[in-house]
Amino acid sequence: MKPPYSRTIQSPAFLLFLIFSINGCTKTSTPASSVILPTVSTTSVIINLTSTTAQSGGMVTFAGGGTITKNGVCYSSANKTPTTADSKTADSISIAGTTATTFTGPITGLVPNTTYYLRAYATNSAGTAYGSVIQFTTPGSLSAVTTAVTTFAGNGTPGYLDASGLSAQFNNPQGVSVDSRGNVYVSDSYNSLIREITPAGSVSTMAGNQTIGYNDGQATAAQFYGPAGSAFDVQGNLYVADLGNNVIRKITPSGVVSTYAGTGIAGYYDGAATLASKTGSTDVLAQFNSPQAVAVDASGNLYVADRGNNMIRKITTAGRVSTIAGVKAQGFIDATGTAAAFNGPSGVAVDAQGNIYVTDEGNSAIRKITTANVVTTIAGNPTENYLLNYPSAITIDKQGNLYITDADARVIEFTTSNVLYFLAGKLNVSGFVNGTGTSALFTYPQGIAVDASGNLYIADQYNNCIRKVAVTWVP
């Protein structure tokens, strides 16, 4: 099957090679008197925090006309504006020019259950400059977070076979969700099917007939085109972002498939979800452009990551579609409603308070949208892609912790305490390996879902299988 969309991700290493090649053509010496303080920013979140260790860093965006001779982070539990006279890390890397350079490193010797203040620093011949201060609190008892990655269903071979566990076959699965009984549902994208996996690992076909198309009806009479993200409501209805058909589909517990919103034509209109919800002859039908993910709030409203339109859309239970954030043009702007900008939003989740969280893939960031439609960035940005490198999908647990896949092969947790934990996989290293932590490898992981016990299920797209990640917090 031809994929319904394509995307090119340029290698950061290749871009840096070009920059260094261009900048390396001419050498000039900078008089010491013209050197000014560098410009440095602090990484916005703490990484892999335990009771006694953490990881943090920053970015030098301008070397001040000289060379950075020392850089790192300084931190203190007593001084709210720490300096290099307090505890610090020292990376001592040589940075020159105007190319933004990120750095990160380990912090050790922390005290459990203690609040710390931290900021990045960078030193050149003009002195030391600091980034903004962030605050974090060490847990009282946490020595490590461990993960065990296994293959839940599928064997890596693309195909279509309903069977048990590793005997089953998928073809580029993109979306995954879990119902209240622990059954896992897979948007088997290149097979244009919705598959069901029982807690025991038995795989069956829920909807679709392996024929690309757009047809509503009973279960296997229905047709899809590249289905992606999915989500359940409290009544047990499954909503699917039918990406290739530019619509949102609904599958009832009895297996009836219908169009919930959209016309099947790629475009952008707010209005009636379907003909049945039109309020008059002048009322327009809503349109979407490659919708990639959906989420459902406690009241039954749907939120759509409308990737091709760079927007987050809302579908009410009354069948009205509106834009709650974003504009058609790509961008990276924190603001309210349509003054905000996204770049290829790929995943969406909603918490118990009605806040929406978005994997803004093209910006390598996680964005938050409040109930007042105020958009902020809570982790990552286009230049800090070592934190989140093209995040693909997002889900949320009962405690409000976020779980994220990024396209460059990692599974990540973002806690309610604003701490990032790299749970499994390794940045920019693809493969098909089960194991613990960074020894486990994925290839282009997409959809992610969490069950009632905290187990994660990953649509490992290019490995054509569903992976399971069991997370253990070690005291």
JSON list of N, CA and C in Angstrom, two decimals, residues 312 324-325 332-337 340-342 347-351 353-360 365-380 394 396 400 402 414-416 418:
[
{"chain": "A", "resi": 312, "resn": "ILE", "atom": "N", "xyz": [-5.40, 21.88, 16.13]},
{"chain": "A", "resi": 312, "resn": "ILE", "atom": "CA", "xyz": [-6.12, 21.00, 17.03]},
{"chain": "A", "resi": 312, "resn": "ILE", "atom": "C", "xyz": [-7.59, 21.37, 16.92]},
{"chain": "A", "resi": 324, "resn": "ILE", "atom": "N", "xyz": [-9.67, 24.83, 18.00]},
{"chain": "A", "resi": 324, "resn": "ILE", "atom": "CA", "xyz": [-9.38, 25.40, 19.32]},
{"chain": "A", "resi": 324, "resn": "ILE", "atom": "C", "xyz": [-7.97, 25.99, 19.39]},
{"chain": "A", "resi": 325, "resn": "ALA", "atom": "N", "xyz": [-7.09, 25.57, 18.48]},
{"chain": "A", "resi": 325, "resn": "ALA", "atom": "CA", "xyz": [-5.73, 26.15, 18.49]},
{"chain": "A", "resi": 325, "resn": "ALA", "atom": "C", "xyz": [-5.04, 25.85, 17.17]},
{"chain": "A", "resi": 332, "resn": "PHE", "atom": "N", "xyz": [5.87, 27.93, 15.32]},
{"chain": "A", "resi": 332, "resn": "PHE", "atom": "CA", "xyz": [6.11, 27.53, 16.70]},
{"chain": "A", "resi": 332, "resn": "PHE", "atom": "C", "xyz": [5.85, 28.76, 17.57]},
{"chain": "A", "resi": 333, "resn": "ILE", "atom": "N", "xyz": [4.58, 28.94, 17.93]},
{"chain": "A", "resi": 333, "resn": "ILE", "atom": "CA", "xyz": [4.16, 30.12, 18.66]},
{"chain": "A", "resi": 333, "resn": "ILE", "atom": "C", "xyz": [3.26, 29.71, 19.82]},
{"chain": "A", "resi": 334, "resn": "ASP", "atom": "N", "xyz": [3.62, 30.12, 21.03]},
{"chain": "A", "resi": 334, "resn": "ASP", "atom": "CA", "xyz": [2.76, 29.97, 22.19]},
{"chain": "A", "resi": 334, "resn": "ASP", "atom": "C", "xyz": [1.85, 31.18, 22.27]},
{"chain": "A", "resi": 335, "resn": "ALA", "atom": "N", "xyz": [0.55, 30.94, 22.27]},
{"chain": "A", "resi": 335, "resn": "ALA", "atom": "CA", "xyz": [-0.43, 32.03, 22.30]},
{"chain": "A", "resi": 335, "resn": "ALA", "atom": "C", "xyz": [-1.79, 31.41, 22.60]},
{"chain": "A", "resi": 336, "resn": "THR", "atom": "N", "xyz": [-2.84, 32.16, 22.37]},
{"chain": "A", "resi": 336, "resn": "THR", "atom": "CA", "xyz": [-4.18, 31.68, 22.63]},
{"chain": "A", "resi": 336, "resn": "THR", "atom": "C", "xyz": [-4.90, 31.37, 21.33]},
{"chain": "A", "resi": 337, "resn": "GLY", "atom": "N", "xyz": [-5.52, 30.19, 21.27]},
{"chain": "A", "resi": 337, "resn": "GLY", "atom": "CA", "xyz": [-6.35, 29.81, 20.14]},
{"chain": "A", "resi": 337, "resn": "GLY", "atom": "C", "xyz": [-5.64, 29.84, 18.81]},
{"chain": "A", "resi": 340, "resn": "ALA", "atom": "N", "xyz": [-1.86, 30.80, 18.14]},
{"chain": "A", "resi": 340, "resn": "ALA", "atom": "CA", "xyz": [-0.79, 29.83, 18.34]},
{"chain": "A", "resi": 340, "resn": "ALA", "atom": "C", "xyz": [-0.47, 29.13, 17.03]},
{"chain": "A", "resi": 341, "resn": "ALA", "atom": "N", "xyz": [0.71, 28.50, 16.97]},
{"chain": "A", "resi": 341, "resn": "ALA", "atom": "CA", "xyz": [1.11, 27.79, 15.76]},
{"chain": "A", "resi": 341, "resn": "ALA", "atom": "C", "xyz": [1.79, 26.48, 16.11]},
{"chain": "A", "resi": 342, "resn": "PHE", "atom": "N", "xyz": [1.53, 25.46, 15.28]},
{"chain": "A", "resi": 342, "resn": "PHE", "atom": "CA", "xyz": [2.10, 24.12, 15.41]},
{"chain": "A", "resi": 342, "resn": "PHE", "atom": "C", "xyz": [2.77, 23.74, 14.09]},
{"chain": "A", "resi": 347, "resn": "GLY", "atom": "N", "xyz": [-0.05, 13.81, 17.76]},
{"chain": "A", "resi": 347, "resn": "GLY", "atom": "CA", "xyz": [-0.71, 13.08, 18.84]},
{"chain": "A", "resi": 347, "resn": "GLY", "atom": "C", "xyz": [-1.43, 14.02, 19.77]},
{"chain": "A", "resi": 348, "resn": "VAL", "atom": "N", "xyz": [-2.45, 13.50, 20.47]},
{"chain": "A", "resi": 348, "resn": "VAL", "atom": "CA", "xyz": [-3.23, 14.34, 21.36]},
{"chain": "A", "resi": 348, "resn": "VAL", "atom": "C", "xyz": [-3.75, 13.49, 22.51]},
{"chain": "A", "resi": 349, "resn": "ALA", "atom": "N", "xyz": [-3.76, 14.08, 23.72]},
{"chain": "A", "resi": 349, "resn": "ALA", "atom": "CA", "xyz": [-4.30, 13.43, 24.91]},
{"chain": "A", "resi": 349, "resn": "ALA", "atom": "C", "xyz": [-4.98, 14.49, 25.75]},
{"chain": "A", "resi": 350, "resn": "VAL", "atom": "N", "xyz": [-5.91, 14.08, 26.60]},
{"chain": "A", "resi": 350, "resn": "VAL", "atom": "CA", "xyz": [-6.64, 15.04, 27.43]},
{"chain": "A", "resi": 350, "resn": "VAL", "atom": "C", "xyz": [-6.68, 14.52, 28.86]},
{"chain": "A", "resi": 351, "resn": "ASP", "atom": "N", "xyz": [-6.46, 15.42, 29.85]},
{"chain": "A", "resi": 351, "resn": "ASP", "atom": "CA", "xyz": [-6.46, 14.99, 31.24]},
{"chain": "A", "resi": 351, "resn": "ASP", "atom": "C", "xyz": [-7.85, 15.17, 31.87]},
{"chain": "A", "resi": 353, "resn": "GLN", "atom": "N", "xyz": [-8.92, 17.26, 33.93]},
{"chain": "A", "resi": 353, "resn": "GLN", "atom": "CA", "xyz": [-9.34, 18.66, 34.05]},
{"chain": "A", "resi": 353, "resn": "GLN", "atom": "C", "xyz": [-9.69, 19.29, 32.71]},
{"chain": "A", "resi": 354, "resn": "GLY", "atom": "N", "xyz": [-9.51, 18.55, 31.63]},
{"chain": "A", "resi": 354, "resn": "GLY", "atom": "CA", "xyz": [-9.82, 19.06, 30.31]},
{"chain": "A", "resi": 354, "resn": "GLY", "atom": "C", "xyz": [-8.67, 19.74, 29.60]},
{"chain": "A", "resi": 355, "resn": "ASN", "atom": "N", "xyz": [-7.47, 19.70, 30.18]},
{"chain": "A", "resi": 355, "resn": "ASN", "atom": "CA", "xyz": [-6.29, 20.22, 29.48]},
{"chain": "A", "resi": 355, "resn": "ASN", "atom": "C", "xyz": [-5.89, 19.23, 28.38]},
{"chain": "A", "resi": 356, "resn": "ILE", "atom": "N", "xyz": [-5.43, 19.77, 27.27]},
{"chain": "A", "resi": 356, "resn": "ILE", "atom": "CA", "xyz": [-5.06, 18.95, 26.11]},
{"chain": "A", "resi": 356, "resn": "ILE", "atom": "C", "xyz": [-3.55, 19.00, 25.95]},
{"chain": "A", "resi": 357, "resn": "TYR", "atom": "N", "xyz": [-2.96, 17.85, 25.63]},
{"chain": "A", "resi": 357, "resn": "TYR", "atom": "CA", "xyz": [-1.52, 17.76, 25.41]},
{"chain": "A", "resi": 357, "resn": "TYR", "atom": "C", "xyz": [-1.27, 17.25, 24.00]},
{"chain": "A", "resi": 358, "resn": "VAL", "atom": "N", "xyz": [-0.32, 17.89, 23.32]},
{"chain": "A", "resi": 358, "resn": "VAL", "atom": "CA", "xyz": [-0.09, 17.64, 21.90]},
{"chain": "A", "resi": 358, "resn": "VAL", "atom": "C", "xyz": [1.37, 17.30, 21.65]},
{"chain": "A", "resi": 359, "resn": "THR", "atom": "N", "xyz": [1.62, 16.24, 20.89]},
{"chain": "A", "resi": 359, "resn": "THR", "atom": "CA", "xyz": [2.96, 16.01, 20.38]},
{"chain": "A", "resi": 359, "resn": "THR", "atom": "C", "xyz": [3.09, 16.82, 19.09]},
{"chain": "A", "resi": 360, "resn": "ASP", "atom": "N", "xyz": [3.84, 17.90, 19.19]},
{"chain": "A", "resi": 360, "resn": "ASP", "atom": "CA", "xyz": [4.05, 18.80, 18.06]},
{"chain": "A", "resi": 360, "resn": "ASP", "atom": "C", "xyz": [5.29, 18.32, 17.33]},
{"chain": "A", "resi": 365, "resn": "ALA", "atom": "N", "xyz": [8.40, 19.09, 20.25]},
{"chain": "A", "resi": 365, "resn": "ALA", "atom": "CA", "xyz": [7.94, 19.68, 21.51]},
{"chain": "A", "resi": 365, "resn": "ALA", "atom": "C", "xyz": [6.63, 19.06, 21.96]},
{"chain": "A", "resi": 366, "resn": "ILE", "atom": "N", "xyz": [6.37, 19.19, 23.28]},
{"chain": "A", "resi": 366, "resn": "ILE", "atom": "CA", "xyz": [5.07, 18.86, 23.84]},
{"chain": "A", "resi": 366, "resn": "ILE", "atom": "C", "xyz": [4.39, 20.17, 24.20]},
{"chain": "A", "resi": 367, "resn": "ARG", "atom": "N", "xyz": [3.20, 20.37, 23.68]},
{"chain": "A", "resi": 367, "resn": "ARG", "atom": "CA", "xyz": [2.45, 21.60, 23.92]},
{"chain": "A", "resi": 367, "resn": "ARG", "atom": "C", "xyz": [1.23, 21.30, 24.79]},
{"chain": "A", "resi": 368, "resn": "LYS", "atom": "N", "xyz": [0.85, 22.25, 25.60]},
{"chain": "A", "resi": 368, "resn": "LYS", "atom": "CA", "xyz": [-0.33, 22.12, 26.46]},
{"chain": "A", "resi": 368, "resn": "LYS", "atom": "C", "xyz": [-1.35, 23.18, 26.06]},
{"chain": "A", "resi": 369, "resn": "ILE", "atom": "N", "xyz": [-2.62, 22.78, 25.98]},
{"chain": "A", "resi": 369, "resn": "ILE", "atom": "CA", "xyz": [-3.71, 23.70, 25.68]},
{"chain": "A", "resi": 369, "resn": "ILE", "atom": "C", "xyz": [-4.68, 23.67, 26.86]},
{"chain": "A", "resi": 370, "resn": "THR", "atom": "N", "xyz": [-4.87, 24.78, 27.53]},
{"chain": "A", "resi": 370, "resn": "THR", "atom": "CA", "xyz": [-5.77, 24.83, 28.67]},
{"chain": "A", "resi": 370, "resn": "THR", "atom": "C", "xyz": [-7.22, 24.89, 28.19]},
{"chain": "A", "resi": 371, "resn": "THR", "atom": "N", "xyz": [-8.15, 24.81, 29.15]},
{"chain": "A", "resi": 371, "resn": "THR", "atom": "CA", "xyz": [-9.57, 24.90, 28.81]},
{"chain": "A", "resi": 371, "resn": "THR", "atom": "C", "xyz": [-9.93, 26.27, 28.25]},
{"chain": "A", "resi": 372, "resn": "ALA", "atom": "N", "xyz": [-9.06, 27.27, 28.46]},
{"chain": "A", "resi": 372, "resn": "ALA", "atom": "CA", "xyz": [-9.26, 28.60, 27.86]},
{"chain": "A", "resi": 372, "resn": "ALA", "atom": "C", "xyz": [-8.53, 28.72, 26.52]},
{"chain": "A", "resi": 373, "resn": "ASN", "atom": "N", "xyz": [-8.03, 27.59, 25.99]},
{"chain": "A", "resi": 373, "resn": "ASN", "atom": "CA", "xyz": [-7.34, 27.53, 24.69]},
{"chain": "A", "resi": 373, "resn": "ASN", "atom": "C", "xyz": [-6.00, 28.26, 24.68]},
{"chain": "A", "resi": 374, "resn": "VAL", "atom": "N", "xyz": [-5.38, 28.39, 25.85]},
{"chain": "A", "resi": 374, "resn": "VAL", "atom": "CA", "xyz": [-4.05, 28.98, 25.95]},
{"chain": "A", "resi": 374, "resn": "VAL", "atom": "C", "xyz": [-3.00, 27.90, 25.68]},
{"chain": "A", "resi": 375, "resn": "VAL", "atom": "N", "xyz": [-2.14, 28.14, 24.71]},
{"chain": "A", "resi": 375, "resn": "VAL", "atom": "CA", "xyz": [-1.13, 27.16, 24.30]},
{"chain": "A", "resi": 375, "resn": "VAL", "atom": "C", "xyz": [0.22, 27.54, 24.88]},
{"chain": "A", "resi": 376, "resn": "THR", "atom": "N", "xyz": [0.87, 26.59, 25.57]},
{"chain": "A", "resi": 376, "resn": "THR", "atom": "CA", "xyz": [2.23, 26.77, 26.07]},
{"chain": "A", "resi": 376, "resn": "THR", "atom": "C", "xyz": [3.06, 25.54, 25.70]},
{"chain": "A", "resi": 377, "resn": "THR", "atom": "N", "xyz": [4.36, 25.72, 25.69]},
{"chain": "A", "resi": 377, "resn": "THR", "atom": "CA", "xyz": [5.29, 24.61, 25.47]},
{"chain": "A", "resi": 377, "resn": "THR", "atom": "C", "xyz": [5.77, 24.11, 26.83]},
{"chain": "A", "resi": 378, "resn": "ILE", "atom": "N", "xyz": [5.58, 22.83, 27.12]},
{"chain": "A", "resi": 378, "resn": "ILE", "atom": "CA", "xyz": [5.98, 22.30, 28.43]},
{"chain": "A", "resi": 378, "resn": "ILE", "atom": "C", "xyz": [7.25, 21.47, 28.36]},
{"chain": "A", "resi": 379, "resn": "ALA", "atom": "N", "xyz": [7.67, 21.06, 27.18]},
{"chain": "A", "resi": 379, "resn": "ALA", "atom": "CA", "xyz": [8.95, 20.33, 27.05]},
{"chain": "A", "resi": 379, "resn": "ALA", "atom": "C", "xyz": [9.39, 20.36, 25.60]},
{"chain": "A", "resi": 380, "resn": "GLY", "atom": "N", "xyz": [10.70, 20.55, 25.39]},
{"chain": "A", "resi": 380, "resn": "GLY", "atom": "CA", "xyz": [11.28, 20.50, 24.06]},
{"chain": "A", "resi": 380, "resn": "GLY", "atom": "C", "xyz": [11.08, 21.78, 23.27]},
{"chain": "A", "resi": 394, "resn": "ILE", "atom": "N", "xyz": [1.12, 10.38, 21.97]},
{"chain": "A", "resi": 394, "resn": "ILE", "atom": "CA", "xyz": [1.08, 10.69, 23.39]},
{"chain": "A", "resi": 394, "resn": "ILE", "atom": "C", "xyz": [-0.14, 10.05, 24.02]},
{"chain": "A", "resi": 396, "resn": "ILE", "atom": "N", "xyz": [-1.96, 9.39, 28.32]},
{"chain": "A", "resi": 396, "resn": "ILE", "atom": "CA", "xyz": [-1.92, 9.89, 29.69]},
{"chain": "A", "resi": 396, "resn": "ILE", "atom": "C", "xyz": [-2.49, 8.83, 30.63]},
{"chain": "A", "resi": 400, "resn": "GLY", "atom": "N", "xyz": [-2.12, 11.44, 35.60]},
{"chain": "A", "resi": 400, "resn": "GLY", "atom": "CA", "xyz": [-1.80, 12.62, 34.81]},
{"chain": "A", "resi": 400, "resn": "GLY", "atom": "C", "xyz": [-0.41, 12.63, 34.22]},
{"chain": "A", "resi": 402, "resn": "LEU", "atom": "N", "xyz": [2.34, 11.78, 31.42]},
{"chain": "A", "resi": 402, "resn": "LEU", "atom": "CA", "xyz": [2.29, 11.63, 29.97]},
{"chain": "A", "resi": 402, "resn": "LEU", "atom": "C", "xyz": [3.32, 10.62, 29.50]},
{"chain": "A", "resi": 414, "resn": "PHE", "atom": "N", "xyz": [6.77, 11.87, 30.77]},
{"chain": "A", "resi": 414, "resn": "PHE", "atom": "CA", "xyz": [6.84, 13.23, 31.29]},
{"chain": "A", "resi": 414, "resn": "PHE", "atom": "C", "xyz": [5.89, 13.30, 32.47]},
{"chain": "A", "resi": 415, "resn": "THR", "atom": "N", "xyz": [6.44, 13.41, 33.67]},
{"chain": "A", "resi": 415, "resn": "THR", "atom": "CA", "xyz": [5.63, 13.29, 34.87]},
{"chain": "A", "resi": 415, "resn": "THR", "atom": "C", "xyz": [4.92, 14.59, 35.21]},
{"chain": "A", "resi": 416, "resn": "THR", "atom": "N", "xyz": [4.01, 14.51, 36.16]},
{"chain": "A", "resi": 416, "resn": "THR", "atom": "CA", "xyz": [3.31, 15.70, 36.64]},
{"chain": "A", "resi": 416, "resn": "THR", "atom": "C", "xyz": [4.25, 16.65, 37.37]},
{"chain": "A", "resi": 418, "resn": "ASN", "atom": "N", "xyz": [7.08, 17.52, 36.03]},
{"chain": "A", "resi": 418, "resn": "ASN", "atom": "CA", "xyz": [7.88, 18.09, 34.93]},
{"chain": "A", "resi": 418, "resn": "ASN", "atom": "C", "xyz": [9.26, 17.45, 34.82]}
]
